Coordinates of C-alpha atoms and ligand atoms in Angstrom, one line a residue:
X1 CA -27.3 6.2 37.7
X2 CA -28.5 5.7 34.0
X3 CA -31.4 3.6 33.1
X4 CA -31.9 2.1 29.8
X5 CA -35.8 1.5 28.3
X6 CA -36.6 -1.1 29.9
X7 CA -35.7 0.3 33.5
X8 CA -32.8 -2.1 34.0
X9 CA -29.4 0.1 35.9
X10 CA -26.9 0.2 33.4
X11 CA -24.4 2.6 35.3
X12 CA -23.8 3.8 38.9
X13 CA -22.5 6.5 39.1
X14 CA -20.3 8.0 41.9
X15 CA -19.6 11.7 42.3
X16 CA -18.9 14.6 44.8
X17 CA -21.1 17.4 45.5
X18 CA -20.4 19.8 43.3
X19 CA -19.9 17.3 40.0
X20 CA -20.1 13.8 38.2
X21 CA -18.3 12.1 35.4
X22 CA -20.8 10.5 32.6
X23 CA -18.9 7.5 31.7
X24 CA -18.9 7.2 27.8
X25 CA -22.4 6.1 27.3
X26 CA -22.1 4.3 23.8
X27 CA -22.5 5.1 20.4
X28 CA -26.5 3.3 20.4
X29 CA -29.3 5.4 19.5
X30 CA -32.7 4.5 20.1
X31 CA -34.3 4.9 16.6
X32 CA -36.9 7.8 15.7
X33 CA -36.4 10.7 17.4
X34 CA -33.0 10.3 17.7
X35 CA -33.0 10.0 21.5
X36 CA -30.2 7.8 23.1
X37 CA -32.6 5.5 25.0
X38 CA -30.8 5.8 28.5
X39 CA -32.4 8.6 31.6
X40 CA -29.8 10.2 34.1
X41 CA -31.5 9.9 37.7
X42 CA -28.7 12.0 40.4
X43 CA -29.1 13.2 43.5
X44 CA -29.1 17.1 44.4
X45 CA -27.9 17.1 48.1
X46 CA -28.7 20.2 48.2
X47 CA -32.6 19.4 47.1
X48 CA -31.7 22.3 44.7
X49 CA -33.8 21.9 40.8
X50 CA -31.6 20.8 37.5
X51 CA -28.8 23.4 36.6
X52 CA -28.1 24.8 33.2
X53 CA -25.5 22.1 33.2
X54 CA -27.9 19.4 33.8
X55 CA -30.2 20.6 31.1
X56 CA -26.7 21.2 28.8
X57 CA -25.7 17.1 29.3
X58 CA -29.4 16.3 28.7
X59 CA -29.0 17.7 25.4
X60 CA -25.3 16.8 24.6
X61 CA -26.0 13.6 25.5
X62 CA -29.4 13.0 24.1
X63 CA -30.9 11.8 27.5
X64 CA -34.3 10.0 26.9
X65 CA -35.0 12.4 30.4
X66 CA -32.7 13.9 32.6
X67 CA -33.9 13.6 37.0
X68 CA -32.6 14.9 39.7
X69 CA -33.5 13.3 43.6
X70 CA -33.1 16.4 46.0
X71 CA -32.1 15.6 49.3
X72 CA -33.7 16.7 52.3
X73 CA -32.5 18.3 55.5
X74 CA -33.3 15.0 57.4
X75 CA -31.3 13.0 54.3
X76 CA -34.3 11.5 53.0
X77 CA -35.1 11.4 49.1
X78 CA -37.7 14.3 48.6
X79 CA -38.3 16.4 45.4
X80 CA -37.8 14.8 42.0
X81 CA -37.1 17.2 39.2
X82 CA -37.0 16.3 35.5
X83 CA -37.2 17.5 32.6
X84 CA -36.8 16.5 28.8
X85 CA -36.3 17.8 25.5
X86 CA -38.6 19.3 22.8
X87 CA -38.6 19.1 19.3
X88 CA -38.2 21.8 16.4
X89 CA -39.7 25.0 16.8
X90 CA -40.7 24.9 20.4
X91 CA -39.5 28.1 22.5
X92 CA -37.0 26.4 24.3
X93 CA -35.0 23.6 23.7
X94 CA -35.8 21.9 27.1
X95 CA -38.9 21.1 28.6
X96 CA -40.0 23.5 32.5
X97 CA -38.9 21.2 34.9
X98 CA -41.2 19.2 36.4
X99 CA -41.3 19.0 40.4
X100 CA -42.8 15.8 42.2
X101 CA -41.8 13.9 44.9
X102 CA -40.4 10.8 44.6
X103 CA -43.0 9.0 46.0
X104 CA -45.4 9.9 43.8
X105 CA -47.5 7.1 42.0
X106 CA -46.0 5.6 39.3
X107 CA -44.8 7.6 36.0
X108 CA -45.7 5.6 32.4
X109 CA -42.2 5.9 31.5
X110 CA -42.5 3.7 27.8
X111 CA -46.0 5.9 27.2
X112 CA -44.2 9.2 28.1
X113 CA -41.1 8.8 25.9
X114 CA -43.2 7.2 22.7
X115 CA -45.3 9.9 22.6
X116 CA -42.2 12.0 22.9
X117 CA -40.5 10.6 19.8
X118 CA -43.7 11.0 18.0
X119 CA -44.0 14.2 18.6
X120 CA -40.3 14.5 17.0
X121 CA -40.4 12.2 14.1
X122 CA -43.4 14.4 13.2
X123 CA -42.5 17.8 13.5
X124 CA -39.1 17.0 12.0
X125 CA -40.4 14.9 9.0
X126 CA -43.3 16.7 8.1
X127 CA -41.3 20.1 7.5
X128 CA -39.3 18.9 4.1
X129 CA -40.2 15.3 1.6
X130 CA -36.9 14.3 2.4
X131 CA -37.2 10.4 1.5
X132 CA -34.3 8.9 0.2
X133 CA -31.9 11.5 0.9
X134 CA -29.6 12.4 3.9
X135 CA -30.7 15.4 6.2
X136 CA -28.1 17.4 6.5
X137 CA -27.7 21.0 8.6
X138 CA -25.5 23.9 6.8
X139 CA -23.2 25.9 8.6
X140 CA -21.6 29.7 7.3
X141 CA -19.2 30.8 9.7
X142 CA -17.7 34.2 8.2
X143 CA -14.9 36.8 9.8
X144 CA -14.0 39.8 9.4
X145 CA -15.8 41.5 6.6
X146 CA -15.9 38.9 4.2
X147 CA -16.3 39.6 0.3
X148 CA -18.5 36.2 0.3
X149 CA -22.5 37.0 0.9
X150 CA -23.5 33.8 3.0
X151 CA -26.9 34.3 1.7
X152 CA -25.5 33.9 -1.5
X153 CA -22.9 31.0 -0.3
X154 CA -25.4 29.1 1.0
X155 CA -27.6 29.0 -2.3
X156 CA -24.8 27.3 -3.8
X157 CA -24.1 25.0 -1.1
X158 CA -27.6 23.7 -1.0
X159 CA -26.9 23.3 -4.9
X160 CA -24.0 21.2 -4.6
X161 CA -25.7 19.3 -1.6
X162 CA -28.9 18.5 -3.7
X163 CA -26.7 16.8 -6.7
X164 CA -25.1 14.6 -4.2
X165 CA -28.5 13.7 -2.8
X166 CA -28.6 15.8 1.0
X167 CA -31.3 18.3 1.6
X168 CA -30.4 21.2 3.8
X169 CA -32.9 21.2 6.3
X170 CA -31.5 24.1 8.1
X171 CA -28.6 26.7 8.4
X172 CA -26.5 28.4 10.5
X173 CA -24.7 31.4 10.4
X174 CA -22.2 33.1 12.5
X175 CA -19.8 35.9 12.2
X176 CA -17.0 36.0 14.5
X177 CA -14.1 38.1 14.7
X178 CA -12.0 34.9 14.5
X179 CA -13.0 31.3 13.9
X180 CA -12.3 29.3 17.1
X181 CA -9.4 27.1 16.2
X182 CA -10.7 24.3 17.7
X183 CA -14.1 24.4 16.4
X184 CA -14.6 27.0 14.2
X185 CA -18.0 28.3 15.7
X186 CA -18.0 29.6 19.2
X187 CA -18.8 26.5 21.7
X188 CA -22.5 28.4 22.4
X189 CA -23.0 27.6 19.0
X190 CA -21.6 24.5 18.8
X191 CA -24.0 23.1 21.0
X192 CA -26.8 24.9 19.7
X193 CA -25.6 23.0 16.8
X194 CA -25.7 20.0 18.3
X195 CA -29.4 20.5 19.6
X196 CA -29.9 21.2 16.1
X197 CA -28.7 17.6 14.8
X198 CA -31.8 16.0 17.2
X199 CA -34.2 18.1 16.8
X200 CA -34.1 18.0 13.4
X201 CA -32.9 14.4 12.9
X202 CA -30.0 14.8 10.9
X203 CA -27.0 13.1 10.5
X204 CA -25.0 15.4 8.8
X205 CA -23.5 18.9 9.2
X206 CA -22.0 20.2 6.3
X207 CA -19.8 23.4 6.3
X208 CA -19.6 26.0 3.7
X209 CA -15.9 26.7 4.3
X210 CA -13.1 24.1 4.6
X211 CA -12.1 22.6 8.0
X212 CA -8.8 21.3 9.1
X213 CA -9.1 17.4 9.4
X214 CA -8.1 18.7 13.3
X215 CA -11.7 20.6 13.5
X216 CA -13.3 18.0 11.6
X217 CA -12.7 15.5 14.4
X218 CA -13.6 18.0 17.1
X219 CA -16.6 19.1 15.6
X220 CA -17.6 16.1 14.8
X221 CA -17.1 14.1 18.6
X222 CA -19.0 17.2 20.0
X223 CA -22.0 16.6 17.9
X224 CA -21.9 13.2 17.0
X225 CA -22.9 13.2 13.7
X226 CA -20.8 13.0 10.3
X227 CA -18.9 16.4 9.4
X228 CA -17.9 17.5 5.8
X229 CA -17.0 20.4 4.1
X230 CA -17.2 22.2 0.8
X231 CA -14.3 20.1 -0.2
X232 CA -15.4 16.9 0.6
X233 CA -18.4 17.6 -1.2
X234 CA -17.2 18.3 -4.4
X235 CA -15.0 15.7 -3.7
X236 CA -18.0 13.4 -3.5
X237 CA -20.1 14.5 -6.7
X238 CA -16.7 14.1 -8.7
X239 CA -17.3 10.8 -7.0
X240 CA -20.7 9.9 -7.7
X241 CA -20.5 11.5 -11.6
X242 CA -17.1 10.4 -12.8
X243 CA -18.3 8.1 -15.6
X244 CA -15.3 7.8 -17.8
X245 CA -11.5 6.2 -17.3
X246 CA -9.9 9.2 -17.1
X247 CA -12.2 10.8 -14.8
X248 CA -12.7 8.1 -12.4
X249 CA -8.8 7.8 -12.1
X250 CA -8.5 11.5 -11.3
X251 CA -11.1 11.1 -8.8
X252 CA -9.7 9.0 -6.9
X253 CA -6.5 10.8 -7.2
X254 CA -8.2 13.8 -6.0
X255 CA -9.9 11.6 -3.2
X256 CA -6.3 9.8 -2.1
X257 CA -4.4 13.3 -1.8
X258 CA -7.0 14.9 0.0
X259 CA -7.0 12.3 2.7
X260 CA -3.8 11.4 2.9
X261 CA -3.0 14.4 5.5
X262 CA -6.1 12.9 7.2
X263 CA -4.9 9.2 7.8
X264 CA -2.1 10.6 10.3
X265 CA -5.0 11.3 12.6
X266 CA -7.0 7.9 12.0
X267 CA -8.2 6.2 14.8
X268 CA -11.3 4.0 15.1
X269 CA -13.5 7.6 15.6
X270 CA -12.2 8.8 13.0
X271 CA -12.4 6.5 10.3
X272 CA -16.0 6.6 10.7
X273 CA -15.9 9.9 9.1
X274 CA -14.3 9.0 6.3
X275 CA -15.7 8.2 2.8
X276 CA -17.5 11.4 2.0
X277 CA -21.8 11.1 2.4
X278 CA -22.2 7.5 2.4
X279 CA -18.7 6.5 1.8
X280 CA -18.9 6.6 -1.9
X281 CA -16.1 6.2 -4.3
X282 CA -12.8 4.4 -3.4
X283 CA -15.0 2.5 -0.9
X284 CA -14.4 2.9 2.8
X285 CA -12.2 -0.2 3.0
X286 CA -9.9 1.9 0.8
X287 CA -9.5 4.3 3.4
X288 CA -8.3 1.7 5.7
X289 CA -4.9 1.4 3.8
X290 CA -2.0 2.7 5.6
X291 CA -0.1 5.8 4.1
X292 CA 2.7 4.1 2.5
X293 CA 0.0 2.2 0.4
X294 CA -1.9 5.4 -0.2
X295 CA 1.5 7.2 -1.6
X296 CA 2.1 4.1 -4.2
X297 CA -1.8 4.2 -5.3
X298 CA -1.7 7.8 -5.7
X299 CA 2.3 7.2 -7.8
X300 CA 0.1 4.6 -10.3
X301 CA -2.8 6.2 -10.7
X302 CA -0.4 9.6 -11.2
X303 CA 1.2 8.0 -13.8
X304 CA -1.6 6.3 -15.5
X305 CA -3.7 9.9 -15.9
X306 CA 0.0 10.7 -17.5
X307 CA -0.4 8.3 -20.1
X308 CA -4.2 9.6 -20.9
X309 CA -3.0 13.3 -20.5
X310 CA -0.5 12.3 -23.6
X311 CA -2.9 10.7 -25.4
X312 CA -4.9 14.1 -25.3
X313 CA -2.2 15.7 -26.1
X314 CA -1.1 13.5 -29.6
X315 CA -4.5 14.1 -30.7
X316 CA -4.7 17.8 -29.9
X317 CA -1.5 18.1 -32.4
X318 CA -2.9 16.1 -35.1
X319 CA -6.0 18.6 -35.2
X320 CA -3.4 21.4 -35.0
X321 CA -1.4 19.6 -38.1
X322 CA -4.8 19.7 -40.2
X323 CA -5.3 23.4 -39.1
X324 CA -8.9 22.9 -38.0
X325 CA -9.6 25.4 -35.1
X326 CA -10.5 24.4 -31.9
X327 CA -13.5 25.9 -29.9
X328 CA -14.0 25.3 -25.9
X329 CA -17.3 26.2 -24.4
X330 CA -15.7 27.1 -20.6
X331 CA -18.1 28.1 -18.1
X332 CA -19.5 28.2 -14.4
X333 CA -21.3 24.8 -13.5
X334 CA -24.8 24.5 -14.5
X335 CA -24.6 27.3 -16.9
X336 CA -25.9 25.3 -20.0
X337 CA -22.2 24.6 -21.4
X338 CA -23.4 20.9 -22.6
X339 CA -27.3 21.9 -23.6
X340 CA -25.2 24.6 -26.2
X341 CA -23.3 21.9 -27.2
X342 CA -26.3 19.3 -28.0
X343 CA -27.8 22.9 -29.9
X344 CA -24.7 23.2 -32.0
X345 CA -23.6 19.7 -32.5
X346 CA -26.9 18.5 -32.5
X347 CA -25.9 16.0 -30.3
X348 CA -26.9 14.3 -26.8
X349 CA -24.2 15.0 -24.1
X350 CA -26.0 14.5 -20.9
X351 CA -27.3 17.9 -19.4
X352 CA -29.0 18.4 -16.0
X353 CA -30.3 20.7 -13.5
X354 CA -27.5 19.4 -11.4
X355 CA -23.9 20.6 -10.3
X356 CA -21.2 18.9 -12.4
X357 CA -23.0 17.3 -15.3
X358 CA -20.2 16.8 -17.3
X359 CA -16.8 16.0 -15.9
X360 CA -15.2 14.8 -19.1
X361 CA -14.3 16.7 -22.4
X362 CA -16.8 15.5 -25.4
X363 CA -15.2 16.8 -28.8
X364 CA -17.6 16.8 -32.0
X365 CA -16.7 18.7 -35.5
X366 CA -18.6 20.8 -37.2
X367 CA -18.9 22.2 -41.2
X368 CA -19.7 25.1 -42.3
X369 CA -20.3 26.2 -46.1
X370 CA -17.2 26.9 -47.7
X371 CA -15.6 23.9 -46.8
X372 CA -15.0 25.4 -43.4
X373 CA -14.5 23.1 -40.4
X374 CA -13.7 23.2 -36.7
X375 CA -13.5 21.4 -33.3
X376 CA -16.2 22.1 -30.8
X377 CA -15.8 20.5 -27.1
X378 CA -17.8 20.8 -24.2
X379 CA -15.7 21.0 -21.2
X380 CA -16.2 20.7 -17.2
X381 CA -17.5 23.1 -15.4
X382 CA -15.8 25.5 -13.1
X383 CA -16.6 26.5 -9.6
X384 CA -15.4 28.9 -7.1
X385 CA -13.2 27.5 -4.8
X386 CA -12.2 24.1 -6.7
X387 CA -10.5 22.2 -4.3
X388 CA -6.9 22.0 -4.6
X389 CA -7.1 18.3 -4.9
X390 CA -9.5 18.7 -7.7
X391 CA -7.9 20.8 -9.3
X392 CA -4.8 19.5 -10.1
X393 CA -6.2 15.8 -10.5
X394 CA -8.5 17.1 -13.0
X395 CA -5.4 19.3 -14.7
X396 CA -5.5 17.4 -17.9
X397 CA -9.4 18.0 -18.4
X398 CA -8.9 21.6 -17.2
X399 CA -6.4 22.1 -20.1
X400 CA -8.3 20.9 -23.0
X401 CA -9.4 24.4 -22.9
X402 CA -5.5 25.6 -23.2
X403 CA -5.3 24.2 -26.4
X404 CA -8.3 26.2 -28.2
X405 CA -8.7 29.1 -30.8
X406 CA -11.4 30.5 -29.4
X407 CA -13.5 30.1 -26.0
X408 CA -17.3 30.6 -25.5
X409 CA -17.4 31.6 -22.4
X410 CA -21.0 30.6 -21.3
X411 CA -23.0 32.2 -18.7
X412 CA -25.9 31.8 -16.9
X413 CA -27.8 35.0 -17.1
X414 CA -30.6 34.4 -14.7
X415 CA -28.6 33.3 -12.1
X416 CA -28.3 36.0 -9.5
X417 CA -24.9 35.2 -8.8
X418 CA -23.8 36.1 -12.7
X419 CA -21.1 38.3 -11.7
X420 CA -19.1 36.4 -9.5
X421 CA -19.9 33.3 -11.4
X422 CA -18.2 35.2 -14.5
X423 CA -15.3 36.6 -12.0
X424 CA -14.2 32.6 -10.9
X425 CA -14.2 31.9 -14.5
X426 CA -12.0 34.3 -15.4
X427 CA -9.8 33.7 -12.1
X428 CA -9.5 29.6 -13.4
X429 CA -8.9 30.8 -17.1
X430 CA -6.2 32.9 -15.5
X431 CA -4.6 29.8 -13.3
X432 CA -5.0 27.9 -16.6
X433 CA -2.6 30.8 -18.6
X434 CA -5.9 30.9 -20.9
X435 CA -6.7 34.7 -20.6
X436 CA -4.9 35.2 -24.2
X437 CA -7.2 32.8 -26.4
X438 CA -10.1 35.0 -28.1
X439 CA -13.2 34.7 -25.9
X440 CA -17.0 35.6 -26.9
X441 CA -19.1 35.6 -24.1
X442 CA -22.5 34.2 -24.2
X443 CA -25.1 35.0 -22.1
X444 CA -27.4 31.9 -21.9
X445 CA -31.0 31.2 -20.4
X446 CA -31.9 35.0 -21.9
X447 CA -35.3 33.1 -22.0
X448 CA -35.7 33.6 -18.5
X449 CA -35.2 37.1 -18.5
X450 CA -37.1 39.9 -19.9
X451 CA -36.2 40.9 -23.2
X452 CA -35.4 44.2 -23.2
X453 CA -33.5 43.5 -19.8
X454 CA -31.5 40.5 -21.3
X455 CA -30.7 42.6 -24.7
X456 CA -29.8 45.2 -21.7
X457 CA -27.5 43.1 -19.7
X458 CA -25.9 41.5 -22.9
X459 CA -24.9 45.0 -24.3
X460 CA -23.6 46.0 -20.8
X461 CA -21.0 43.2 -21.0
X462 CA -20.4 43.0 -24.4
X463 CA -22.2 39.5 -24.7
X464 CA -24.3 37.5 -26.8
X465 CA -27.6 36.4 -25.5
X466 CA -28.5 33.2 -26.5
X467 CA -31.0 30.1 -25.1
X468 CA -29.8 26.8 -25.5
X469 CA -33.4 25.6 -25.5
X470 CA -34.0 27.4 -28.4
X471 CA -31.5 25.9 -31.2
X472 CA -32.4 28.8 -33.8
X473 CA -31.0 32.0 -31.4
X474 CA -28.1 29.9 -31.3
X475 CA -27.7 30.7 -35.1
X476 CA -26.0 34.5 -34.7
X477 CA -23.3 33.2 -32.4
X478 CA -21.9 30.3 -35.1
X479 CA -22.2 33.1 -37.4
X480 CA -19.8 35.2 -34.7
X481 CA -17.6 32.5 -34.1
X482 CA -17.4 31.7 -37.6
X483 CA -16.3 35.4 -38.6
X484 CA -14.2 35.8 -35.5
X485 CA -11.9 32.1 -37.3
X486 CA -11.8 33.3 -40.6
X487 CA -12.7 36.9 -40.6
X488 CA -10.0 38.9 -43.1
X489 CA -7.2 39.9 -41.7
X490 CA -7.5 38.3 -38.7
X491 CA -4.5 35.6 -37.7
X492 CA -6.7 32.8 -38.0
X493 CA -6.6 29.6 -37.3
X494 CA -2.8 28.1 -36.4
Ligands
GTP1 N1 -34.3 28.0 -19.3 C1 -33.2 27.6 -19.8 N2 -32.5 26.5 -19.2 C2 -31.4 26.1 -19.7 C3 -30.8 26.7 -20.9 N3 -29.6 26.1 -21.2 C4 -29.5 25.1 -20.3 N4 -30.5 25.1 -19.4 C5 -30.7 24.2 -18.3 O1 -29.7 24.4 -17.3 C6 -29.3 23.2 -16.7 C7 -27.8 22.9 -16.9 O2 -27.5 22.7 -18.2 P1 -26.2 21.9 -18.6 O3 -26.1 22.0 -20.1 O4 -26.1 20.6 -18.0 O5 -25.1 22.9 -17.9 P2 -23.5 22.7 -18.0 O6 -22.9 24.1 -18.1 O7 -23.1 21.7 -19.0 O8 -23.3 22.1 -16.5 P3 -22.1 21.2 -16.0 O9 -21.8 20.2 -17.0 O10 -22.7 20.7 -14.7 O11 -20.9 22.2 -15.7 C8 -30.2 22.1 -17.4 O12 -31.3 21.8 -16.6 C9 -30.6 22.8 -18.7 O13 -31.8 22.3 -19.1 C10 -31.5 27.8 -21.5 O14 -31.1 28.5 -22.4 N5 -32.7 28.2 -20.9
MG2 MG1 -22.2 20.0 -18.9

């Protein structure tokens, strides 16, 4: 039978010998500590101690305390076994199994499992300052011999996850020789996962590689928590950054087509996972619609990033019909595209330490002597991997970049992950039919760097260092740019 806190029998339950069905115990947690506030008592006719499957339902299904009654030869309620589970860092994830006997004196049930969830609130919280912000649990599941270092993926997911606000609070890796279709990791894993969630009191898993909505659900019923991948992430800090028209309409363009394949499989569990972290953008009543009214909203707001897209367009010829050349600084996210900009333009285009900054094109001109005059835009930043969705929602923004003279290509020198940051550039320029326009690339953040190492690294890929901190190194790359528009000889400027 299970009890609930305050000792009142809220199921009997009736098996055989060798097994019992848990009924579906609810969805009600019992605050801190994440512990579902309901104990298993069974009998062991046998009077043999809890199994590796009672101590595996104990954790599954977050059992305040898991007992078993043995039975003795004579029929008569004997040994009681129990055992519980321990928080974070303990050596095993369930407590050596207590034997009494039944009719031992009384347990303090309420003192035992207070003390309990003490013990995990504070082991859990004390680890990471996570206030305000949703604790979260990575997972890197790699085949084969993948090119991606998870090391390396992971950085960047715990980037993405800190702009929209989740801490990683822990990872987990696993290398298969195939991912399990159902689940991706292997089902040892998945529960190991799952003890994971409790112990460490979060409410989120989030997966460095994208999941079928099929494993989404699965994963997701196992554990009980919210699942998203890398997708959905991105997804979400388009979401939460999209400040302009245009990009709040792509968006949710972006949002609507990436669940529309995902509404097939609504049901009520479902839904709940819905929304991205917290359900923001198109709010989660949005999600509700049916797929016929998803299909028309994604027609309208097609239509209506149409009308911007030629807008873009009729002004992109008029500053072709004056001849003034267009630059594009293009570059990973977070590589200092905008604080260039604000160097050059001596402007104030929002730039952060965050993923996705800028997710609209600003456009300023600038003079030079001679009565000498271009376009300069900062653009949004690219990222391996763009979802699909993204991608093609964001198509009109991507393709400001088509329309240039000349691209600064700008790249974050210090970041360890320069040379595939500079490779998915190159791959997007290359879906984008942009490999042809003139390129400089600039090495930024050489501040950070050595000097003789930076003036190294620039040479080796025929760069220009610059910092964007420092407006006055900025000076030898307008002076490039400028020669590179109007040099002699060259075509120029069309
Ligand atoms: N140390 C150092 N930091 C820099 C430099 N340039 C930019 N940063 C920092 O890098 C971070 C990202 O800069 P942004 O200009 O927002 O980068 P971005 O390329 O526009 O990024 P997205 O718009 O997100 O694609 C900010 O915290 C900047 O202060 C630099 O030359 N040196
Ligand atoms: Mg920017």
């Amino acid at each position: 039978m299970t009890l609930d806190r305050g000792g009142k029998v809220r199921h009997v339950i009736v098996g055989d010998a060798e097994q019992l069905f848990i009924p579906d115990l609810g969805r009600a947690r019992a605050g801190a500590g994440r512990f579902r506030g309901i104990r298993l008592v069974h009998t062991h006719l046998r009077n043999e101690p809890l199994s590796q499957d009672d101590l595996t339902d104990l954790a599954r299904l977050r059992f305040d305390l898991i007992a078993a009654v043995g039975v003795g030869p004579d029929g008569r309620p004997g040994t009681l076994y129990h055992s519980h589970l321990l928080p974070a860092g303990s050596e095993t994830p369930c407590a050596e199994q207590s034997a009494t006997t039944v009719h031992d004196e009384r347990f303090d049930f309420t003192g035992f499992i207070t003390a309990l969830e003490e013990e995990f609130s504070r082991r859990t919280l004390g680890a990471v300052e996570t206030e305000g912000q949703i604790r979260a649990i990575a997972v890197h599941v790699s085949v084969g011999a993948d090119a991606i270092d998870p090391g390396e993926s992971l950085r960047e997911l715990a980037e993405l996850s800190r702009t929209a606000d989740i801490v990683l609070v822990d990872r987990m890796v696993q290398k298969r020789r195939q991912y399990d279709p159902k689940y991706v990791l292997g089902r040892g894993k998945l529960d190991e996962l799952l003890l994971m969630t409790m112990q460490l009191d979060c409410d989120l898993i989030v997966f460095d590689q994208d999941l079928s909505p099929h494993q989404v659900r699965a994963i997701a019923e196992v554990t009980d928590v919210k699942v998203i991948d890398r997708s959905q992430l991105i997804l979400d800090i388009f979401a939460r950054r999209a400040h302009t028209r245009e990009g709040k309409l792509a968006v949710e363009l972006a949002q609507l087509r990436y669940r529309l394949p995902r509404l097939a499989h609504q049901n009520t569990a479902f839904s709940r996972l819905m929304g991205g972290v917290g359900g923001r953008g198109p709010g989660e009543t949005k999600l509700e619609i049916d797929r016929r009214r998803a299909r028309d909203r994604i027609t309208r707001l097609e239509r209506e990033l149409e009308v911007c897209a030629t807008h873009r367009q009729s002004q992109r010829t008029r500053r072709e019909r004056r001849g003034v050349p267009v630059v594009a600084l293009v570059g990973y996210t977070n590589a200092g595209k905008s604080t260039l900009f604000n160097a050059i333009t001596h402007s104030e285009v929002l730039a952060e330490d965050k993923l996705f900054a800028t997710l609209h094109v600003t456009t300023r001109r600038l003079r030079f002597p001679e009565d000498r005059e271009l376009v300069i835009i900062d653009t949004v930043g690219f990222i391996r991997d763009l979802p699909d969705d993204l991608r093609s929602a964001f198509k009109a923004t991507l393709e400001e970049v088509t329309g240039a003279d000349l691209l600064l290509h700008v790249v974050d020198a210090g970041d360890p992950r320069m040379r595939q940051q500079i490779e998915s550039v190159d791959t997007i320029l290359g879906d984008l039919e942009a490999l042809d326009i003139p390129r400089i690339r600039v090495f930024n953040k050489v501040d950070l760097l050595d000097p003789v190492l930076a003036a190294n690294l620039c040479r080796n890929h025929d760069a220009l260092g610059v910092s964007a901190l420092d407006r006055s190194s900025t000076r030898p790359l307008m002076e490039l740019v400028e020669s590179r528009l109007w040099q002699a000889g060259a075509t120029g400027p069309h």
